[in-house]
CSV table of C-alpha atoms in Angstrom, one decimal:
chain,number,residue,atom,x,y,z
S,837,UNK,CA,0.0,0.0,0.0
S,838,UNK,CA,3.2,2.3,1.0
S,839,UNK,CA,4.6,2.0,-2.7
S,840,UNK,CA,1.3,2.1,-4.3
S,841,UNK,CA,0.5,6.1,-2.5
S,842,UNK,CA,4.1,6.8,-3.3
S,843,UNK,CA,3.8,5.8,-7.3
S,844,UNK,CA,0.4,8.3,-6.9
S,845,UNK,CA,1.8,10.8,-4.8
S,846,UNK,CA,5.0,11.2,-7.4
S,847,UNK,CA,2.1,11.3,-10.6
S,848,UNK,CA,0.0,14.0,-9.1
S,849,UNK,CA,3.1,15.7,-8.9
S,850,UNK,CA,4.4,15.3,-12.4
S,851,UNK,CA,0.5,16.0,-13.9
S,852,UNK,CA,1.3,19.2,-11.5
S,853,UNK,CA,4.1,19.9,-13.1
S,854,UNK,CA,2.9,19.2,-16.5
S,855,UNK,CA,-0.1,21.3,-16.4
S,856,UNK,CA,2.1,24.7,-16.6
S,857,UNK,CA,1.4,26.5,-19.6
S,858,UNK,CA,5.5,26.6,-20.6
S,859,UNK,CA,5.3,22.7,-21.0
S,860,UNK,CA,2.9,23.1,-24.0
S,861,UNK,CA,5.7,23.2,-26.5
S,862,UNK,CA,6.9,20.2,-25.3
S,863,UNK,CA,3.3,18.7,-26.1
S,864,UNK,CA,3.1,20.1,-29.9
S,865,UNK,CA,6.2,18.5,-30.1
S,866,UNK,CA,4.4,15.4,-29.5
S,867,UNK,CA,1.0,16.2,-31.4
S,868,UNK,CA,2.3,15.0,-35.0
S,869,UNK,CA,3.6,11.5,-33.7
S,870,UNK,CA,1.1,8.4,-33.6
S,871,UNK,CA,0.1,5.9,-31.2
S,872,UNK,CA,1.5,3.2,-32.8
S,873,UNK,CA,4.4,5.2,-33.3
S,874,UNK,CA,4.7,5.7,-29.1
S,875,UNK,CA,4.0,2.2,-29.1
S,876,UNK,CA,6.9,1.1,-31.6
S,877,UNK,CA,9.0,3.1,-29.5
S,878,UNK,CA,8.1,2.3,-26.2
S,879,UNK,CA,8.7,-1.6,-26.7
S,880,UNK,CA,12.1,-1.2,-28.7
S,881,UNK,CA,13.2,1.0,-25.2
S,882,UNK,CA,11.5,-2.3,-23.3
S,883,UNK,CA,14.1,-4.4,-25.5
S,884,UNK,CA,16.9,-2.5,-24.4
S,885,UNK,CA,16.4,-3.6,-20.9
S,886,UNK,CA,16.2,-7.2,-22.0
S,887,UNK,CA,19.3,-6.9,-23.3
S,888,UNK,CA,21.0,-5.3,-19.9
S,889,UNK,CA,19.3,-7.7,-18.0
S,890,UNK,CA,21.1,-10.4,-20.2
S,891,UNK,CA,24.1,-8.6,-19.9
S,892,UNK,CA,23.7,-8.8,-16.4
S,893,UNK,CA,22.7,-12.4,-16.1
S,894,UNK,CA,25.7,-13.6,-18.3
S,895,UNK,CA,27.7,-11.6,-15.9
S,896,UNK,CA,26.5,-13.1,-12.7
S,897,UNK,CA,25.0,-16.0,-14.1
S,898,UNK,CA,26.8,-18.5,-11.3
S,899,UNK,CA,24.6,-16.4,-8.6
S,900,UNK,CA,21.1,-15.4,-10.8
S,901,UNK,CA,20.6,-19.0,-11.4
S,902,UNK,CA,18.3,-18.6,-14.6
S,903,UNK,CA,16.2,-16.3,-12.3
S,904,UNK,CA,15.4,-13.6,-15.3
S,905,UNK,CA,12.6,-12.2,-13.7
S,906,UNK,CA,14.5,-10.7,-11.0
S,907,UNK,CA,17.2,-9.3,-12.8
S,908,UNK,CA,15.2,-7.9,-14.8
S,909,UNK,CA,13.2,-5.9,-12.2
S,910,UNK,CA,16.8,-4.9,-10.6
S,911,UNK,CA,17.7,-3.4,-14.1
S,912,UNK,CA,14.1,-1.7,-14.0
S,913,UNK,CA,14.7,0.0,-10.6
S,914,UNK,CA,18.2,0.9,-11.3
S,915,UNK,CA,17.1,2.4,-14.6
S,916,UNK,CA,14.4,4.7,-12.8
S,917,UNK,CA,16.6,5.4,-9.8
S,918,UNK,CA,19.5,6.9,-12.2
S,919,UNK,CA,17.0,8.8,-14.2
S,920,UNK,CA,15.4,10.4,-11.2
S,921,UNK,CA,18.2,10.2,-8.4
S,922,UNK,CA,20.7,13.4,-9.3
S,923,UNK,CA,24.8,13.1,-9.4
S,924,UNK,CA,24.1,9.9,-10.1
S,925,UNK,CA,23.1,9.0,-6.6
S,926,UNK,CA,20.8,5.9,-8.4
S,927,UNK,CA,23.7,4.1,-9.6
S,928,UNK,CA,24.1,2.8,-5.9
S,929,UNK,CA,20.8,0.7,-6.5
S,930,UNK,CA,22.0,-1.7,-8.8
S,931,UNK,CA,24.6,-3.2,-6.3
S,932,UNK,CA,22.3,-2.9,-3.5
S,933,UNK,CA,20.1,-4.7,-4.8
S,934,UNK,CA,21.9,-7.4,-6.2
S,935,UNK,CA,23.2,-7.8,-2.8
S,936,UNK,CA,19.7,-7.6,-1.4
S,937,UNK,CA,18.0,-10.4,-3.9
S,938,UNK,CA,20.9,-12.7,-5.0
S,939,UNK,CA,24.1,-12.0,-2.4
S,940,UNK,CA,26.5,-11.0,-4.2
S,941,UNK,CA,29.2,-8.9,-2.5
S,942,UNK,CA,28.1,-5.0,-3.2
S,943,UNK,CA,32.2,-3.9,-4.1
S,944,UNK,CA,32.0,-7.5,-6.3
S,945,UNK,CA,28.7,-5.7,-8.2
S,946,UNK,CA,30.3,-2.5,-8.0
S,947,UNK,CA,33.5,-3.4,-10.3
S,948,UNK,CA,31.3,-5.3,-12.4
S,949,UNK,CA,28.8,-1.9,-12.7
S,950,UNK,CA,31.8,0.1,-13.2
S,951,UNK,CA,33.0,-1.9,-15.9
S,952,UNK,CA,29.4,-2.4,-17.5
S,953,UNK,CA,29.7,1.7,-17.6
S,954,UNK,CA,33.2,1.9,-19.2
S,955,UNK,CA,32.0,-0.6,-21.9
S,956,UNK,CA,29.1,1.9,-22.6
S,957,UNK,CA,31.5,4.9,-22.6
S,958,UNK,CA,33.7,3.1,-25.4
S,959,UNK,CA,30.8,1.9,-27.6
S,960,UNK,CA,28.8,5.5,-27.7
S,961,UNK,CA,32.0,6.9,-27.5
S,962,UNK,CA,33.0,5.4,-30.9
S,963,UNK,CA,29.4,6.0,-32.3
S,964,UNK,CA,30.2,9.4,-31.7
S,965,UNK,CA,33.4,9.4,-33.4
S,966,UNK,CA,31.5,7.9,-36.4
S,967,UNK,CA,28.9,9.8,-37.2
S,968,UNK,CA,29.4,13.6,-34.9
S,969,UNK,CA,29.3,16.0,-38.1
S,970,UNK,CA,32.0,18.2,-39.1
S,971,UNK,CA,34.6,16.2,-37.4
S,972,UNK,CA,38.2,15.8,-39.7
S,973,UNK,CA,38.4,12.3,-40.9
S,974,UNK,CA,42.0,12.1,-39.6
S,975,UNK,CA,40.5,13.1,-36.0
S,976,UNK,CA,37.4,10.8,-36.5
S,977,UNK,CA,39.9,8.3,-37.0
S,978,UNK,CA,42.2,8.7,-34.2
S,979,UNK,CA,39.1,8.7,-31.9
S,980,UNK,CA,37.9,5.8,-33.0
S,981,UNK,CA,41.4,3.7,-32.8
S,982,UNK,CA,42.1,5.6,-29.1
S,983,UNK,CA,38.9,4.2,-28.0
S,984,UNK,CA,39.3,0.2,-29.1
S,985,UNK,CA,43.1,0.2,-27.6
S,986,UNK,CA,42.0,1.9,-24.4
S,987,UNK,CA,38.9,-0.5,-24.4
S,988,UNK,CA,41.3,-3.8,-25.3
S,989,UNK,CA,44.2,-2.9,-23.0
S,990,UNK,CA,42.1,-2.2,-19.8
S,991,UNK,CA,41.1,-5.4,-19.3
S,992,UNK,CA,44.6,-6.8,-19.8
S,993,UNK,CA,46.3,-4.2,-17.7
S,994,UNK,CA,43.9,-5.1,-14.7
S,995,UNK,CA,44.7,-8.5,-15.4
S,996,UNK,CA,48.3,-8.0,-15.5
S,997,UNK,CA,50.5,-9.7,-12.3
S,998,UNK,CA,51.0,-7.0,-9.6
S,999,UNK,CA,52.4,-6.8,-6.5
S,1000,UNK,CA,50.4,-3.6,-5.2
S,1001,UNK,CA,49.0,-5.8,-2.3
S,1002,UNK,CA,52.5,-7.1,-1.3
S,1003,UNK,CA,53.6,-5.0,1.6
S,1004,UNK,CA,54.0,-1.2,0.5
S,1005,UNK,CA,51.9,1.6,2.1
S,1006,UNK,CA,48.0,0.2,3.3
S,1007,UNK,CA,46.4,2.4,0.3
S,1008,UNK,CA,48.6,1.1,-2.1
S,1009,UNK,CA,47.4,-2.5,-1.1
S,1010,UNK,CA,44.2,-1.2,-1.2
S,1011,UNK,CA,44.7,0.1,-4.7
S,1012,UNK,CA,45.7,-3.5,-5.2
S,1013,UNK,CA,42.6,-5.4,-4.1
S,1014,UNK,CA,40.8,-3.3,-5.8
S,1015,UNK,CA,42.2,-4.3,-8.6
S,1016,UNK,CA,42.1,-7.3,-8.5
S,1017,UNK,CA,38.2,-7.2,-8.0
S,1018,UNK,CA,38.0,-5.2,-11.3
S,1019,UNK,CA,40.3,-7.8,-13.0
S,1020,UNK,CA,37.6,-10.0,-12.3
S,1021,UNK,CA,34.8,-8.3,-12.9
S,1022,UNK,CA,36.4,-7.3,-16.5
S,1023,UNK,CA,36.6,-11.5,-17.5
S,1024,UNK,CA,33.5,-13.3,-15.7
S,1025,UNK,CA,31.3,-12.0,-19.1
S,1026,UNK,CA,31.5,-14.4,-22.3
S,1027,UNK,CA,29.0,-12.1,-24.3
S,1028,UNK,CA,29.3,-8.5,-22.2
S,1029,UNK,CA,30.8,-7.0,-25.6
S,1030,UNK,CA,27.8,-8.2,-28.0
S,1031,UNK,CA,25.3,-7.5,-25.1
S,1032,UNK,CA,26.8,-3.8,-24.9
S,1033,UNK,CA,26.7,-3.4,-29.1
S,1034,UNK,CA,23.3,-4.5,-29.4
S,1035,UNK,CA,21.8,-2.3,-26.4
S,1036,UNK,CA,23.4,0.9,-28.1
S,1037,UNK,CA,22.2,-0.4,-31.5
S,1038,UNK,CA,19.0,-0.4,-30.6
S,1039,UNK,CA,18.3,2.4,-28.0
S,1040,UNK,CA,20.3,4.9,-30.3
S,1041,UNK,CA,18.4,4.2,-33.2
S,1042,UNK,CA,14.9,4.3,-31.7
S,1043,UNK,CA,16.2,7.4,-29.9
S,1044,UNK,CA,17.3,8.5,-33.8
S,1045,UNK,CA,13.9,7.7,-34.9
S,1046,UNK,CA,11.5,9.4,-32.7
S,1047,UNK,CA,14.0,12.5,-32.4
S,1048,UNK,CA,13.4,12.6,-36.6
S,1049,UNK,CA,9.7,12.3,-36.0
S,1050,UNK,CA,10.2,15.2,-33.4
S,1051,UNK,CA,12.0,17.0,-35.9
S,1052,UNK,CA,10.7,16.3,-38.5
S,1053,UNK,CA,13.2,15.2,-40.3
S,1054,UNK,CA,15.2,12.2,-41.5
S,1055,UNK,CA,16.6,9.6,-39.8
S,1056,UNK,CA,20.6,10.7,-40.7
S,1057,UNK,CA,20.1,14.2,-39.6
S,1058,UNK,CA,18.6,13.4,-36.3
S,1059,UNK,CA,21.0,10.1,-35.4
S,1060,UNK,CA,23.5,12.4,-34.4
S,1061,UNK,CA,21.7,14.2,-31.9
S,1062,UNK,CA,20.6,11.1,-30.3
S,1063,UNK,CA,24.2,9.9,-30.1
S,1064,UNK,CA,25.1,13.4,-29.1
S,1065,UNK,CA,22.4,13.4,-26.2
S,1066,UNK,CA,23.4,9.9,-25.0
S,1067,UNK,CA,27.5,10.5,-24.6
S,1068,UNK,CA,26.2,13.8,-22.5
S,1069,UNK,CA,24.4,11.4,-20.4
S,1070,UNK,CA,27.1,9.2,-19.3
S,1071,UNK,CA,29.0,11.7,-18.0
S,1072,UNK,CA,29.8,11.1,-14.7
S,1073,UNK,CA,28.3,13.9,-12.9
S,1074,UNK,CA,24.7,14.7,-14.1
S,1075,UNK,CA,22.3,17.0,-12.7
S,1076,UNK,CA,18.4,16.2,-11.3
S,1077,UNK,CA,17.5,13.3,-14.3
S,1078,UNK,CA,20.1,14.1,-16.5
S,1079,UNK,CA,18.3,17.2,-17.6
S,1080,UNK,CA,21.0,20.1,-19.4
S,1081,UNK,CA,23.8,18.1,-20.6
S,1082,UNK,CA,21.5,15.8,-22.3
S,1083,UNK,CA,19.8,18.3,-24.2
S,1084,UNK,CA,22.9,20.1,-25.1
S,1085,UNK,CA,24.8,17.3,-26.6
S,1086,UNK,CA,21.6,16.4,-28.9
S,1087,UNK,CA,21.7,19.7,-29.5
S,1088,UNK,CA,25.4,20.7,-30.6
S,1089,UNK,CA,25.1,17.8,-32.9
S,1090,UNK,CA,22.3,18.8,-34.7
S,1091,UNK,CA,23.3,22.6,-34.9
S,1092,UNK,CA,26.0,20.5,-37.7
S,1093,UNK,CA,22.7,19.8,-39.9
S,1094,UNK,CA,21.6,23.2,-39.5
S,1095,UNK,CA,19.1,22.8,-36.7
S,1096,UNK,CA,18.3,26.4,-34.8
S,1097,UNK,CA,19.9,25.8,-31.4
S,1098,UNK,CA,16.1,26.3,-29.8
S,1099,UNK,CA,14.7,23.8,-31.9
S,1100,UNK,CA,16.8,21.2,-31.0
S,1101,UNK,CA,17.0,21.5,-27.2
S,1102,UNK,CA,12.9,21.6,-27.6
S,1103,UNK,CA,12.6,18.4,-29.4
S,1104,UNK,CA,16.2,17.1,-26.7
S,1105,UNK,CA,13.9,18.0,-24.3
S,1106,UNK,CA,10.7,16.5,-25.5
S,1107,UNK,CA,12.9,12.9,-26.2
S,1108,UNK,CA,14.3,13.2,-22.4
S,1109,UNK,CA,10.9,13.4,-21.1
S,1110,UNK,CA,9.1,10.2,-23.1
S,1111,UNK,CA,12.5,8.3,-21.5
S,1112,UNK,CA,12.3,9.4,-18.9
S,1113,UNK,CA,8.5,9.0,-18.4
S,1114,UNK,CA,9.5,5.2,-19.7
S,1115,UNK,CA,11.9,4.6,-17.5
S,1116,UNK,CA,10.3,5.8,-14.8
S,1117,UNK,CA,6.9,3.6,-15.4
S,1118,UNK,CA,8.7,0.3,-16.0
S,1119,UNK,CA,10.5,0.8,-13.1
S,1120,UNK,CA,7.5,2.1,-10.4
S,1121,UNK,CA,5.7,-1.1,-11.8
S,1122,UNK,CA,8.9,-3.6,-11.4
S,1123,UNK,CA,9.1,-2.0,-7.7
S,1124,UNK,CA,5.6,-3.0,-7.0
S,1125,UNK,CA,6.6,-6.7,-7.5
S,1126,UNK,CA,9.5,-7.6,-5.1
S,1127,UNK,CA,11.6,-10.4,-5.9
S,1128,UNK,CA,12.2,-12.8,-3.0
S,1129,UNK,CA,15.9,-13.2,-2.0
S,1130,UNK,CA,18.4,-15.9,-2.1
S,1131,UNK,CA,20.4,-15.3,1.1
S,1132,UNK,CA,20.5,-17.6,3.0
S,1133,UNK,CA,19.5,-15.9,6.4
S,1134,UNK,CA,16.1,-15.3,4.6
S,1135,UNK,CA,13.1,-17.1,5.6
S,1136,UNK,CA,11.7,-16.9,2.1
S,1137,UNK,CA,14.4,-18.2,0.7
S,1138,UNK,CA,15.2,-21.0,3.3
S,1139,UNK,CA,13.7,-24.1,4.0
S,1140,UNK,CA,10.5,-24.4,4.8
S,1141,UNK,CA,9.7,-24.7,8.7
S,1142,UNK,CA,8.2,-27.2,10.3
């Protein structure tokens, strides 16, 4: 009952917030999109977090268990928390609650978050490199080759032998166990790659689409912006939802294509809003449905009692 007067109290506040007259041109920015359009891009954003929540299960598949469900309400909660939780305060959910439903260590789920997050940097990193407009080839180049070496020689640098935890100063060994938890985290995946190109794939070119739509436009002027948008969100300090960077990388990218700097931070802002409403929803509805633990220590979990 608690979560279900929250989930209302945080709607009536929203429609509050909505029903100022300044919002309206984020509504005609909307009025020439269809249902089924919404629709379309509503479940290719609900496909995206099938694909983390694989990502996630190949990652910690020895502890999930083949227990899909649950993962994929963690990646549902995260995905709400770090849309609506600023300086990415919502990013501490994620290891929480894998620690809360399936026991696993929160600095274990930590690295392996940390490293999910540096695969998503090089991926949209290198989108950006290939298709930002205006860039010099040569440039475009260089980014993209700085990016794979830094993305194929982190893992084997973590994995490297060491001596960091032998002796030396207690941070130093520190640094070293550290370390070697990322080390780990950075080789438990077999797919983590693939499950990182096809998430981008897809969420960047739905993102592309309806930001066209919103535009009105086609599909290669507005990919940009979308891309744009997206490597201003993974920053790592964003304000309350993301809301500022995001709309100024979509909209540097687009200013390239000869998009007025005020139409694209309306239609940025318009594109932030049906994420974030999405993100939000799927997540509010995934917290309504708890997903019992593994620890041992809990009774639901346990065996039964006599």
């Amino acid at each position: 009952m608690k979560r279900a007067i929250s989930i209302i109290v945080t709607l009536a506040l929203l429609a509050w917030l909505a029903s100022d007259q300044r919002w309206k041109m984020v509504g005609d920015a909307f009025a020439s999109i269809t249902p089924g359009a919404f629709a379309a891009v509503a479940a290719a954003l609900f496909v995206t977090y099938v694909l983390r929540a694989l990502r996630v299960c190949d990652e910690f598949r020895d502890d999930v268990n083949g227990r899909f469900g649950a993962v994929l309400r963690v990646i549902l909660v995260h995905n709400a928390m770090i849309n609506i939780v600023p300086f990415r305060g919502g990013e501490t959910a994620f290891p929480i609650l894998l620690r809360q439903v399936f026991g696993v260590p929160i600095v274990r789920a930590s690295a392996s978050l940390l490293w999910f997050r540096l695969q998503d940097a090089f991926v949209v990193g290198v989108l950006a490199c290939l298709v930002w407009p205006g860039l010099h080839p040569a440039l475009r180049a260089a980014g993209i080759a700085a990016l794979i070496a830094a993305a194929w020689y982190l893992p084997r640098w973590a994995r490297a032998p060491h001596n960091w935890t032998a002796g030396g100063s207690r941070i130093v060994s520190t640094l070293g166990k550290l370390r070697d938890i990322f080390t780990e985290a950075t080789g438990r995946s077999r797919y983590g790659w693939w499950w990182t190109i096809a998430n981008w794939a897809l969420k960047l070119g739905v993102q592309g689409w309806l930001l066209a739509m919103l535009l009105d436009t086609s599909f290669q002027t507005a990919f940009p912006g979308a891309v744009g948008a997206e490597a201003a969100a993974i920053l790592p300090v964003q304000g309350v939802a993301g809301f500022g960077t995001y709309e100024a990388g979509a909209a540097a990218a687009l200013l390239y294509s000869d998009i007025a700097m005020k139409d694209g931070l309306q239609a940025a802002l318009a594109l932030h809003l049906f994420i974030l409403c999405s993100a939000v929803a799927t997540g509010a509805i995934a917290w309504l449905f708890p997903s019992k633990s593994t620890l041992p220590e809990t009774p639901a979990a346990g065996p039964a009692r006599k």
